[in-house]
Tab-separated table of C-alpha atoms in Angstrom:
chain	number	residue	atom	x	y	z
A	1	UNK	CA	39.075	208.225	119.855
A	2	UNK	CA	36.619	206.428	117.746
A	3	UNK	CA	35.383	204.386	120.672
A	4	UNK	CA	34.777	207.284	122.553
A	5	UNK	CA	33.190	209.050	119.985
A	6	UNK	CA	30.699	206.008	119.275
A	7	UNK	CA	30.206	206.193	122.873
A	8	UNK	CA	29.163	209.662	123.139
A	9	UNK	CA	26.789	209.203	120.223
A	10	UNK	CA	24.900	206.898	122.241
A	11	UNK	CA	24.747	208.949	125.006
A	12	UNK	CA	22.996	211.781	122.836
A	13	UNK	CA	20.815	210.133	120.978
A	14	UNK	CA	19.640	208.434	124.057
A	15	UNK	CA	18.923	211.873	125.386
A	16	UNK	CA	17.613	213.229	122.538
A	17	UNK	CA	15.296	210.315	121.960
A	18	UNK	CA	13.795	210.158	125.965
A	19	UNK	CA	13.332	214.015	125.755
A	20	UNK	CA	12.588	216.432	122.676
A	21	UNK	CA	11.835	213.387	120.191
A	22	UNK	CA	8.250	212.587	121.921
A	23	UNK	CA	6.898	215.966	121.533
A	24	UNK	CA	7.851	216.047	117.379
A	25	UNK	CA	4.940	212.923	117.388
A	26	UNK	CA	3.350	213.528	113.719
A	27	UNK	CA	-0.170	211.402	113.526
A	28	UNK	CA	1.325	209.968	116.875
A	29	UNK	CA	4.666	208.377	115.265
A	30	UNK	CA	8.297	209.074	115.905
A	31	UNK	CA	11.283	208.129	113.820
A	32	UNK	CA	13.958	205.292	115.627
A	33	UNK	CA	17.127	207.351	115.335
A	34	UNK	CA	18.350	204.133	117.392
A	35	UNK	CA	17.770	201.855	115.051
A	36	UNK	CA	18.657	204.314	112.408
A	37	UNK	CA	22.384	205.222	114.204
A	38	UNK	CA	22.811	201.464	114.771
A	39	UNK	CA	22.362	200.931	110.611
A	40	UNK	CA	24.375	203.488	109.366
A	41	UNK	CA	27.494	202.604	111.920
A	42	UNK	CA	27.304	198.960	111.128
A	43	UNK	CA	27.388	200.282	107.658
A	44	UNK	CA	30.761	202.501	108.152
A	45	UNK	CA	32.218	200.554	111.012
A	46	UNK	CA	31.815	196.608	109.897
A	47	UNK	CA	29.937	193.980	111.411
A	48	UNK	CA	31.766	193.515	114.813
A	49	UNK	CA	31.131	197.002	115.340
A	50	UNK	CA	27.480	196.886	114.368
A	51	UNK	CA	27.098	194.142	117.096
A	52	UNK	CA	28.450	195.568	119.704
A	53	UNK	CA	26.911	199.244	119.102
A	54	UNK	CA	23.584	197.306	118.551
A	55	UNK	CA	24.101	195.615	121.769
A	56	UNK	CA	24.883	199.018	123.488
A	57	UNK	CA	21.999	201.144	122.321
A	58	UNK	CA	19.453	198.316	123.143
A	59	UNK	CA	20.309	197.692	126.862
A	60	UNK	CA	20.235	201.026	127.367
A	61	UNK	CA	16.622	201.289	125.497
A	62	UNK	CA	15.487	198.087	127.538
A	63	UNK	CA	16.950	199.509	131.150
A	64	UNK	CA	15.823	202.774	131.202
A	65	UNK	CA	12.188	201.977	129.905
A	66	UNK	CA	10.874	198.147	128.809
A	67	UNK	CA	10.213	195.710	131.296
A	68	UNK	CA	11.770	193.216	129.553
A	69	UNK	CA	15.456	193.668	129.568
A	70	UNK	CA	17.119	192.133	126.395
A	71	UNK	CA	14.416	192.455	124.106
A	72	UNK	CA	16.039	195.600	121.949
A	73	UNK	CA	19.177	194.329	122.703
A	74	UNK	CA	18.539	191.589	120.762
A	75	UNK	CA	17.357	193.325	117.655
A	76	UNK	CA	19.425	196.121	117.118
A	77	UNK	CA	22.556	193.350	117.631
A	78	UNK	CA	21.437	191.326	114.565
A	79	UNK	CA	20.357	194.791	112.697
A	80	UNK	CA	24.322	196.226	113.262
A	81	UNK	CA	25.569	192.562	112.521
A	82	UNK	CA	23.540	191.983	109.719
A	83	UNK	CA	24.409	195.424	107.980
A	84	UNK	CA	28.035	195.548	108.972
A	85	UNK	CA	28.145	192.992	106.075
A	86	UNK	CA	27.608	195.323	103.518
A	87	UNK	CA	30.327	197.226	104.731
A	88	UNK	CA	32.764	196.905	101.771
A	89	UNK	CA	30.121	196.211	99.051
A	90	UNK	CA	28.123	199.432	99.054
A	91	UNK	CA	28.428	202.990	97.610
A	92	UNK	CA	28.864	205.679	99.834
A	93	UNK	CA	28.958	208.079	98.282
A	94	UNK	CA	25.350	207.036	97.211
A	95	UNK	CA	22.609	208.458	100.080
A	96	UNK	CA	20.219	206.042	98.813
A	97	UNK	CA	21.738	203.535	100.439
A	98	UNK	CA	21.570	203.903	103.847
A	99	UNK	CA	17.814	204.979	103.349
A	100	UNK	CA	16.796	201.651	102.017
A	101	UNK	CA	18.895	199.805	104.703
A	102	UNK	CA	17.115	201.473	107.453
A	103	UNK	CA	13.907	200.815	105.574
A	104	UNK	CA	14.495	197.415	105.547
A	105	UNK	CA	15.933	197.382	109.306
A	106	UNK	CA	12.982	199.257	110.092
A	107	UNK	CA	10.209	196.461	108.854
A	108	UNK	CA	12.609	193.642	110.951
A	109	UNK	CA	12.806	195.843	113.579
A	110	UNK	CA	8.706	195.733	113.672
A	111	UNK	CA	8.502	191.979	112.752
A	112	UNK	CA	11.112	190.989	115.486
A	113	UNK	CA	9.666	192.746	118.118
A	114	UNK	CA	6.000	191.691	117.402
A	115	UNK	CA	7.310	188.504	117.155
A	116	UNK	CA	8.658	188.465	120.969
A	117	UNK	CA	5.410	190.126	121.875
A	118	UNK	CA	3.472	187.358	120.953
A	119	UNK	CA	5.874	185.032	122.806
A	120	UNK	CA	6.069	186.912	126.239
A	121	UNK	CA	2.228	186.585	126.401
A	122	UNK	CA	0.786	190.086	125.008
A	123	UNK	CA	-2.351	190.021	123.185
A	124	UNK	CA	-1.993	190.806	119.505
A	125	UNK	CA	-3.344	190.831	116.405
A	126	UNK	CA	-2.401	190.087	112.929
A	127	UNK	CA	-3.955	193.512	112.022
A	128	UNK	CA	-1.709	195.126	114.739
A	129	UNK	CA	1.637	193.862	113.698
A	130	UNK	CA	1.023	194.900	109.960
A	131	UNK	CA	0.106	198.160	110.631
A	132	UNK	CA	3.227	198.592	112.684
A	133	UNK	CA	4.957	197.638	109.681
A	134	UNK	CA	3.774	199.276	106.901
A	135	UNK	CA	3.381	202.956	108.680
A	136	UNK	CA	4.553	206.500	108.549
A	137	UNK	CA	7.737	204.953	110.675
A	138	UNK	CA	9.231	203.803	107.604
A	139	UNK	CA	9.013	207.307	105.660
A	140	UNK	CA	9.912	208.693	108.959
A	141	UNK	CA	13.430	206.824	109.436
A	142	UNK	CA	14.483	206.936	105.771
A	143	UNK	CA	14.585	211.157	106.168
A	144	UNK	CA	16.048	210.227	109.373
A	145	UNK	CA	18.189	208.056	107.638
A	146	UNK	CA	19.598	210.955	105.098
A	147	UNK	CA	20.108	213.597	107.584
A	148	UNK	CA	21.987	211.040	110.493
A	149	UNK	CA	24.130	209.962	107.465
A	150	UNK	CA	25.453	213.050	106.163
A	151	UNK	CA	26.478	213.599	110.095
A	152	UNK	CA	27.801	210.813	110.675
A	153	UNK	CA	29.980	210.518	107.657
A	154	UNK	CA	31.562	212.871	108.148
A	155	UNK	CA	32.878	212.131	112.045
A	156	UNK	CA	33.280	208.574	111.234
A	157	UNK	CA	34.221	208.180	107.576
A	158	UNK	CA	37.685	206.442	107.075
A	159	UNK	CA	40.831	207.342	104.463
A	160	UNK	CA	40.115	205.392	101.176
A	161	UNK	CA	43.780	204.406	100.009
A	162	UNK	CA	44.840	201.854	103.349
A	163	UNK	CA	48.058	199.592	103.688
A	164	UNK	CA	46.859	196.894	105.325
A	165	UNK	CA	44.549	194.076	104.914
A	166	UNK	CA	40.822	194.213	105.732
A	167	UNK	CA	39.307	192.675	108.620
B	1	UNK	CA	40.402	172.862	117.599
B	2	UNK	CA	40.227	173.432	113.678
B	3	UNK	CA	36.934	173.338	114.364
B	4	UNK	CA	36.170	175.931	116.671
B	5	UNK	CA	38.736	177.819	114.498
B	6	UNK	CA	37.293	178.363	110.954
B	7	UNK	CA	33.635	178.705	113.256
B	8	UNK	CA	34.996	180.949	115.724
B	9	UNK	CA	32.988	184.182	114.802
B	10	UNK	CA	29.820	182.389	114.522
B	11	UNK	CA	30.003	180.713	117.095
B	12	UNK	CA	30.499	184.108	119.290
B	13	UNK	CA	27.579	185.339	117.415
B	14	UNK	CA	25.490	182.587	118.561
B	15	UNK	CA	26.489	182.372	122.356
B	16	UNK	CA	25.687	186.449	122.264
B	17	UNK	CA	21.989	185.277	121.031
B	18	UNK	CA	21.583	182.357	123.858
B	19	UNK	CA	22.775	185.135	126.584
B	20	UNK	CA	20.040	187.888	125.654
B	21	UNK	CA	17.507	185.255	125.235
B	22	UNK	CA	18.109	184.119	128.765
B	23	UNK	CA	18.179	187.729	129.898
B	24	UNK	CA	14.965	188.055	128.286
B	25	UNK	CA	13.618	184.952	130.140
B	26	UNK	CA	14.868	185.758	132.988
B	27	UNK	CA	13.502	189.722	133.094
B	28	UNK	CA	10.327	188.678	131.368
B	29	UNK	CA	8.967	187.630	134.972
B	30	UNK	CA	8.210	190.268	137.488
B	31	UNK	CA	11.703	190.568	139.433
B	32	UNK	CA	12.286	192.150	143.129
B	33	UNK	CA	15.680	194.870	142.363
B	34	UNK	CA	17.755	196.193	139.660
B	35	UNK	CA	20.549	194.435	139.782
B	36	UNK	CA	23.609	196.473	139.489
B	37	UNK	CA	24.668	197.369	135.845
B	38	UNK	CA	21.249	198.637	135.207
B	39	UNK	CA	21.395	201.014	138.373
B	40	UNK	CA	24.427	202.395	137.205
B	41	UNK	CA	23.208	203.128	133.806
B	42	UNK	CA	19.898	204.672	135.509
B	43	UNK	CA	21.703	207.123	137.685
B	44	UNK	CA	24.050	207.950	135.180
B	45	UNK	CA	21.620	209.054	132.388
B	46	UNK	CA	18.601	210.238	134.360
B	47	UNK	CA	19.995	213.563	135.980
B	48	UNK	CA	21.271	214.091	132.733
B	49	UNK	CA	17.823	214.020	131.238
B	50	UNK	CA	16.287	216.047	133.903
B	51	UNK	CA	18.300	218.759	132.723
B	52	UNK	CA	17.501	218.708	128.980
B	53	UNK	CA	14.117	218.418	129.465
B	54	UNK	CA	13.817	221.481	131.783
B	55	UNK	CA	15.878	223.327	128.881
B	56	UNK	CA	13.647	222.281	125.869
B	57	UNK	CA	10.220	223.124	128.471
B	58	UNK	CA	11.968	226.689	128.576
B	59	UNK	CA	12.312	227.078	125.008
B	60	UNK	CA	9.041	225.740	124.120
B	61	UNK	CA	7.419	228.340	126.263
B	62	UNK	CA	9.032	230.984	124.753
B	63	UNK	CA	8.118	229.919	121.368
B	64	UNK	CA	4.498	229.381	122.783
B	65	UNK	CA	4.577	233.326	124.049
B	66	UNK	CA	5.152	234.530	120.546
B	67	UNK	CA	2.715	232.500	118.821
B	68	UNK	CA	0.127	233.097	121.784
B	69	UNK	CA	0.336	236.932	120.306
B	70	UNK	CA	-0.734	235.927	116.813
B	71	UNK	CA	-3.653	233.767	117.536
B	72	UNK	CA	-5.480	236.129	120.333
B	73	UNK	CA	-7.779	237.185	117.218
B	74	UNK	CA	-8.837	233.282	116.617
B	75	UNK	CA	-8.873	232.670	120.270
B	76	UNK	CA	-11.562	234.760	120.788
B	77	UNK	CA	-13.837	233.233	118.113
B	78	UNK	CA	-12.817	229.863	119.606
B	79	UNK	CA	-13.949	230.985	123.490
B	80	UNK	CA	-17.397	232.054	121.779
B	81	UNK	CA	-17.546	228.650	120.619
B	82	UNK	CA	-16.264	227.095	123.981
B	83	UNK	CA	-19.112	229.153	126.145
B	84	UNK	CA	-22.016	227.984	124.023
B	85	UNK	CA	-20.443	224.248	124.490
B	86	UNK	CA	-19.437	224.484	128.312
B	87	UNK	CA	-23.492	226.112	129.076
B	88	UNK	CA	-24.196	222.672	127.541
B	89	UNK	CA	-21.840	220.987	129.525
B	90	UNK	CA	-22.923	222.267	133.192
B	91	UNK	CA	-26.597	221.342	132.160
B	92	UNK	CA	-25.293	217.843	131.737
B	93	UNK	CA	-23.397	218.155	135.126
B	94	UNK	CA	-25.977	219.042	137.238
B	95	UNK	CA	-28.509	216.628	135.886
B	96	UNK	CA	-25.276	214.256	137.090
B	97	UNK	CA	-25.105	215.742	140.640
B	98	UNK	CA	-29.165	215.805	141.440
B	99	UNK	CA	-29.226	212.240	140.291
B	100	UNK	CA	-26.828	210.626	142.717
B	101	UNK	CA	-26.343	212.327	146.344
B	102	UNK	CA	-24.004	209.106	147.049
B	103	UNK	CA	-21.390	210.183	144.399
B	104	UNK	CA	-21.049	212.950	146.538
B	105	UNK	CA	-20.624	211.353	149.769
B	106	UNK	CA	-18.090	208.861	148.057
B	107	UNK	CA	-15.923	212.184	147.079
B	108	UNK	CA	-16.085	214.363	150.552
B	109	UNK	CA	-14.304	210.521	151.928
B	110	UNK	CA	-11.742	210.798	148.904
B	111	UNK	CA	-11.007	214.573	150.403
B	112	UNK	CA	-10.570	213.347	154.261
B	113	UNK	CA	-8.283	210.518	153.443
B	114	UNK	CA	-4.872	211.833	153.204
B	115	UNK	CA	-2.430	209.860	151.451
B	116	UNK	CA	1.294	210.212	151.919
B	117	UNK	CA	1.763	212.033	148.300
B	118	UNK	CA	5.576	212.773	146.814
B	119	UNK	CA	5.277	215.065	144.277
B	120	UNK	CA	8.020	213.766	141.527
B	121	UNK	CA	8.588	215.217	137.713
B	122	UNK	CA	9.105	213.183	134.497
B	123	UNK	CA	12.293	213.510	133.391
B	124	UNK	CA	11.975	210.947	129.960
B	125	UNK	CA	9.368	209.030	127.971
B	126	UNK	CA	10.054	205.831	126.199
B	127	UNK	CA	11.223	206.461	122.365
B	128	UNK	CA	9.688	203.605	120.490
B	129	UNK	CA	5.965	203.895	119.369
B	130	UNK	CA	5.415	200.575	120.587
B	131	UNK	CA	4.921	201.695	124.530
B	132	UNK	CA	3.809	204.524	126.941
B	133	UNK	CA	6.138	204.033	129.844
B	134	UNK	CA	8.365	206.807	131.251
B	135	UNK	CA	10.593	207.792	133.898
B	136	UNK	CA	10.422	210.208	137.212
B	137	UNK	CA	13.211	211.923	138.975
B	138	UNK	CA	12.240	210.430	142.558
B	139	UNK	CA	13.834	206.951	143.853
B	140	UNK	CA	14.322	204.840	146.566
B	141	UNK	CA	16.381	207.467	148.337
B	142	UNK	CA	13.316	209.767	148.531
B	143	UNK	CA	10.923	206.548	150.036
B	144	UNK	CA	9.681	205.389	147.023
B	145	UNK	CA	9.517	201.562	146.797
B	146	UNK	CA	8.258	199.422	143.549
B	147	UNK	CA	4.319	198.895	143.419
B	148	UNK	CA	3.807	202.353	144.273
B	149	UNK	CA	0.571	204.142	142.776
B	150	UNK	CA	1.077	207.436	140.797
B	151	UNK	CA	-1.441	209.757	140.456
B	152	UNK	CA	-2.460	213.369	139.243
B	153	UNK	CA	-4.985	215.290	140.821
B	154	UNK	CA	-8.426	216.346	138.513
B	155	UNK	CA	-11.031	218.034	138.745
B	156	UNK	CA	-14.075	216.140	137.951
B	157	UNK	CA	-17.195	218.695	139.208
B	158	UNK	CA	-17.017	222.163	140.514
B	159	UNK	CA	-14.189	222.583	142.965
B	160	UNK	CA	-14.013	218.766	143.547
B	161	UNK	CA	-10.546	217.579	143.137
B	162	UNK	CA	-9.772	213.811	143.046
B	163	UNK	CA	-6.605	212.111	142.796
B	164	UNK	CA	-6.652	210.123	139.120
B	165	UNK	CA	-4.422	207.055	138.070
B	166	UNK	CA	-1.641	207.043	136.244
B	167	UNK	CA	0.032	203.631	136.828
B	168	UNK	CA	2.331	202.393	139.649
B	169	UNK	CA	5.959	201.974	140.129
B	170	UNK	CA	8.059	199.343	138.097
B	171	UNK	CA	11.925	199.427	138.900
B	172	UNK	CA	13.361	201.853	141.373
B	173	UNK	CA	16.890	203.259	141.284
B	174	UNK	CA	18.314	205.326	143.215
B	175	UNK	CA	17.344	208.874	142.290
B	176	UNK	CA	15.123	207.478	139.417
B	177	UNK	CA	11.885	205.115	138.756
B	178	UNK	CA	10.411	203.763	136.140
B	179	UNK	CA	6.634	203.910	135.972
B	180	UNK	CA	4.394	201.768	133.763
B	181	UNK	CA	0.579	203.794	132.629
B	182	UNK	CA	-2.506	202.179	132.996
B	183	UNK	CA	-2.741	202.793	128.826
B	184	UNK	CA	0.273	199.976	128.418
B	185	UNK	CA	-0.921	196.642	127.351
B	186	UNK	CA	0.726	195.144	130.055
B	187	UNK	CA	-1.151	196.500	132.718
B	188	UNK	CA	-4.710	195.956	133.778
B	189	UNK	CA	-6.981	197.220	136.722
B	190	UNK	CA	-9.363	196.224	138.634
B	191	UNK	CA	-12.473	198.792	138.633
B	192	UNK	CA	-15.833	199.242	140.316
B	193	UNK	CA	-18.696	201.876	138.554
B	194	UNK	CA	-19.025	204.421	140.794
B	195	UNK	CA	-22.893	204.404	140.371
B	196	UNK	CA	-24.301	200.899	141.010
B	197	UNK	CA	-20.804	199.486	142.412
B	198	UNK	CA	-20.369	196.871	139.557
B	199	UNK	CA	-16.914	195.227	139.205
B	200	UNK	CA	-14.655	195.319	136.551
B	201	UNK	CA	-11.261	194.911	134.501
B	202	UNK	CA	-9.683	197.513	132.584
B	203	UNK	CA	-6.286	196.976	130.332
B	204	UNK	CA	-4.852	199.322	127.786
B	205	UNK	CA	-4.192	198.456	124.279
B	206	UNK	CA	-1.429	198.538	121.690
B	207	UNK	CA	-2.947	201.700	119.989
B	208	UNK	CA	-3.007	203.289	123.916
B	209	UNK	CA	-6.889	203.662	124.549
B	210	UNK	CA	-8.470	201.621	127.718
B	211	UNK	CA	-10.879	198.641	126.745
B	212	UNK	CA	-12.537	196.163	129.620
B	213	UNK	CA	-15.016	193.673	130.359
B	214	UNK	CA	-17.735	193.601	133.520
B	215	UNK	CA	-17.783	190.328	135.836
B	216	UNK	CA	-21.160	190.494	135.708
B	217	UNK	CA	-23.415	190.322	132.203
B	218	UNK	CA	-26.285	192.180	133.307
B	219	UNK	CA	-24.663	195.191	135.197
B	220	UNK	CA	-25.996	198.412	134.670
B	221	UNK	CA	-23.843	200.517	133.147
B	222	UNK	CA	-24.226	203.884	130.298
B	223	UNK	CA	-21.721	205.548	128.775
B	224	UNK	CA	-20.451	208.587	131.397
B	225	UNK	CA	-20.102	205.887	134.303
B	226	UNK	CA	-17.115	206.854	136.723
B	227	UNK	CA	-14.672	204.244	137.298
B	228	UNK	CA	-12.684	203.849	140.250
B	229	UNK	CA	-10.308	201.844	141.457
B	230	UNK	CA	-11.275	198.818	143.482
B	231	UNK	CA	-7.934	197.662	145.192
B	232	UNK	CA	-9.159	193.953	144.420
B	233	UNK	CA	-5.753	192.110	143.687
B	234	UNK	CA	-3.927	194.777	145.820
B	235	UNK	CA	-1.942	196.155	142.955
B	236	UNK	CA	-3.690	199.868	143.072
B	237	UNK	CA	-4.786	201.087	145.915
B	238	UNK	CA	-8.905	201.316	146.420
B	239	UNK	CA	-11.098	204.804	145.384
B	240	UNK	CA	-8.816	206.395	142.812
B	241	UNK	CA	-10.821	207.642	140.270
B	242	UNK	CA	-9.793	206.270	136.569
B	243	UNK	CA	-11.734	208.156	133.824
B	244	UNK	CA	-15.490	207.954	132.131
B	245	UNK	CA	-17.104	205.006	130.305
B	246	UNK	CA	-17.178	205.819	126.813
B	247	UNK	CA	-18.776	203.280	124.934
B	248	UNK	CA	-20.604	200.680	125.882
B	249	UNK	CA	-20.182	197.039	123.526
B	250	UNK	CA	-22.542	194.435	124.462
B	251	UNK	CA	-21.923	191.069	122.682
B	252	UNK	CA	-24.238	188.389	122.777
B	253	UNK	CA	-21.813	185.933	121.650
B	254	UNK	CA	-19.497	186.109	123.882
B	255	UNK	CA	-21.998	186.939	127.063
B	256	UNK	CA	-20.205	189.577	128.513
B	257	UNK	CA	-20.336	193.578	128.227
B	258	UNK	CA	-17.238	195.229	126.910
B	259	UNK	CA	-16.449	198.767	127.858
B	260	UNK	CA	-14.093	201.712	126.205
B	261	UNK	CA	-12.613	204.377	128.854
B	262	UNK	CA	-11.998	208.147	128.263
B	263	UNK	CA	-9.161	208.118	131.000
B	264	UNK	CA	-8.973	211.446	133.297
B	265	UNK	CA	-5.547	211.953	132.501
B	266	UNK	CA	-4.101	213.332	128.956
B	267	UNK	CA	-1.015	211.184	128.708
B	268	UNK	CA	0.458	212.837	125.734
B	269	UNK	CA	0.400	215.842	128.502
B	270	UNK	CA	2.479	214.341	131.510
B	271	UNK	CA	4.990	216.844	132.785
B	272	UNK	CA	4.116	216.452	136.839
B	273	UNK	CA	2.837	213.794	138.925
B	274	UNK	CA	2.169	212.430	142.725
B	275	UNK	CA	3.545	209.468	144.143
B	276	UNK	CA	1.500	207.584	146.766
B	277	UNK	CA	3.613	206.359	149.406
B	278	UNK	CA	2.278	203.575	151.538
C-alpha cells in the first residue's frame, strides 16, 4: 500500500510539475516540488527509501525532458540517501525542519547540477552558478517545503510506539 | 566475505553511483533511439499530460473571461496608448520595405515553397529553471523522425506570414517527442542576415536570450537585421526566419562582432506548433 502510494505521488507531481507549475513562474522561477517530495520522504521513509524514490523521480525528470539521461537521477538519489539519515534524529513534529532540509537540498541540488554542466561541455560562468544558488528558488521550495509536508505527513506518517527493531 | 558483509550497503550505494555515471556518459553523446524503458515511460505519462493540460487551458480561460470584464475600462486607455505607438511603428516599417525590394522577393519564395507541415500541440514543459525544452503530442507513428525542424508561423509585415524556428526534434516515441528550443544552451544555429547575406552563429544562453558571433569582422549589420536560417551544417533546414538583431557588441579585443536576438517566437507562450516533415 505504501509502495503504491509513493508510486502514485510520483506520478502526480510529475504531472503537476510538466503542466500547471510553468505557468505559476514568479520573476521567471518555479519551486522543485521534486526535489522537495524526494526530501521530505527520505525524511519519513529512511534512507533506502530516499534512494530509491530519488532514483525514481529523476529518470523520469531526465526521460521525459533532459538530454542527458542520469543526470537528475543522480542527484535526487544522494539528496533521498543523504536525508533518509536523519530519519530517526529529527523532530517532526517541528515544520522547521523539513524547510531547512530542502533549503539545503536545494543549494546541492544547484551546485551538483552546475557541476555536471561544466563537465558535459556547457559554457558557464562562475556568476551563473551562484546566482542559481542563492535565488528566489530557495524561498520558493522552503513554502513548498511546509505545505508538501503537512500533506504528506499525514498519508505517510508511521505509529510511534513499534515492537520491533529499527532498520 | 566479512568483508563485503559489514560494507554491504555502501558498497550498493556506490555501484548505484558508477551505473548513472555511465548512463550519463553514455546519453551525454547524441544517440540514434530510445531504448525501451524510456519509451514506455514516454507513452505512459504523455497522454496523461495531454489531458491535464487541456483541463487547466479551460479553466484559465474562464478565469481570463471574468477578469477581461473588469479591465475593459484600462484597456481602453492602454489601446490609446498602443495606436500612438503602432502609427510609429508602420512609419518604421515602410521605411523597411522601400529600402530593400529583395526582402520581398526572398519572402513571395518562402510562400511558394510548401513544406510538408504536421501541426502537433505541447502537451508538457520541462520543470526545472535550468532548461526550456518541452514535449509534443505527435511521434513516430504520425511520420515524425528525430532532427525534425519545428516551427510557428509569424507575421513579420502586413499580411506576410513566415514560418519561424522553434528548435528541432530530439527523441521520438511513439505518440510523443521531445523538442529542444533554439533558446537552450545546447543548441546553436547557423544564420545568414537577410539584408547583405552575412553568415552567422546563434546559441541560446543559460538565462534563455539568443547571443552570436559573425564569421566575418567587418559585416554590415544594425540592430533590426532579419536572421534566417542558413541550413549550413544541415541541422535546420535553409530560409526559416529566426527573429531581429537586437544589439549589436563590437569588441576590438577579441576581433569579432557579437550579436543579441529578439527571437520571433514568445516561448513563455508555446501552446501550438508545426512540424516540418522532410
Amino acid at each position: 500500500m505504501t509502495n503504491f502510494l509513493i508510486v502514485l505521488t510520483i506520478v502526480i507531481n510529475t504531472i503537476f510539475q510538466m503542466t500547471i507549475l510553468p505557468d505559476l513562474r514568479v520573476y521567471g522561477i518555479v519551486p522543485n516540488t521534486a526535489l522537495v517530495i524526494v526530501v521530505i520522504l527520505a525524511l519519513l521513509k529512511g534512507r533506502i527509501y530516499g534512494g530509491i524514490i530519488g532514483i525514481a523521480i529523476g529518470f523520469v525528470q531526465d526521460i521525459l525532458f533532459s538530454m542527458v539521461i542520469g543526470v537528475n537521477g543522480f542527484i535526487y538519489f544522494f539528496i533521498g540517501y543523504f536525508a533518509g539519515f536523519a530519519r530517526d534524529s529529527f523532530a517532526r513534529d517541528n515544520v522547521m525542519n523539513p524547510v531547512i532540509f530542502s533549503i539545503l537540498a536545494t543549494i546541492f541540488y544547484n551546485l551538483l547540477y552546475s557541476l555536471f554542466m561544466f563537465f558535459l561541455s556547457v559554457d558557464i560562468t562562475v556568476n551563473q552558478v551562484v546566482k542559481s544558488v542563492v535565488s528566489l528558488e530557495l524561498i520558493f521550495n522552503g513554502i513548498a517545503a511546509v505545505l508538501i509536508y503537512k500533506l504528506l505527513q499525514k498519508i505517510f506518517s508511521q505509529p510511534k510506539i513499534r515492537f520491533t527493531r529499527n532498520r | 566475505m566479512y568483508f563485503f558483509k559489514k560494507y554491504k550497503e555502501r558498497m550498493i550505494v556506490i555501484v548505484i553511483a558508477i551505473i548513472l555515471l555511465v548512463v550519463i556518459g553514455y546519453t551525454s553523446v547524441e544517440r540514434v533511439n530510445l531504448t525501451g524503458p524510456e519509451r514506455v515511460i514516454g507513452n505512459i505519462l504523455s497522454p496523461i499530460g495531454k489531458v491535464t493540460m487541456s483541463a487547466k487551458n479551460k479553466v484559465t480561460g474562464l478565469f481570463a473571461f471574468v477578469g477581461d470584464i473588469f479591465s475593459a475600462m484600462e484597456e481602453n486607455e492602454l489601446l490609446k496608448d498602443e495606436i500612438t505607438r503602432l502609427e510609429i511603428e508602420i512609419r518604421d516599417l515602410e521605411n523597411v520595405i522601400g529600402r530593400s525590394d529583395f526582402l520581398k522577393n526572398e519572402q513571395n519564395l518562402i510562400n511558394s515553397t510548401e513544406n510538408n507541415l504536421i501541426k502537433a500541440k505541447i502537451i508538457g514543459k520541462e520543470p526545472g529553471n535550468w532548461y526550456d525544452n518541452f514535449t509534443i503530442d505527435k511521434g513516430s507513428k504520425d511520420g515524425i523522425s528525430k532532427g525534425d525542424t519545428i516551427v510557428q508561423g509569424v507575421e513579420i509585415e502586413n499580411q506576410v506570414y513566415v514560418e519561424a524556428l522553434i528548435g528541432r526534434v530530439l527523441d521520438v516515441g511513439d505518440n510523443w517527442a521531445k523538442v529542444v528550443s533554439i533558446i537552450d544552451e545546447w543548441n546553436s544555429v547557423s544564420f545568414k542576415i537577410i539584408r547583405t547575406q552575412d553568415g552567422g552563429v546563434i546559441s541560446g544562453s543559460v538565462d534563455s536570450s539568443l547571443e552570436g558571433y559573425l564569421f566575418d569582422y567587418s559585416a554590415d549589420v544594425i540592430s533590426g537585421d532579419q536572421l534566417y536560417t542558413s541550413g549550413l551544417g544541415g541541422v535546420y533546414l535553409s530560409d526559416i526566419y529566426i527573429g531581429e538583431v537586437n544589439e549589436v557588441i563590437t569588441s576590438q579585443e577579441e576581433l569579432s562582432k557579437r550579436i543579441t536576438v529578439k527571437p520571433a517566437i514568445n516561448f513563455k507562450k508555446l501552446y501550438n506548433v508545426f512540424v516540418i516533415v522532410k
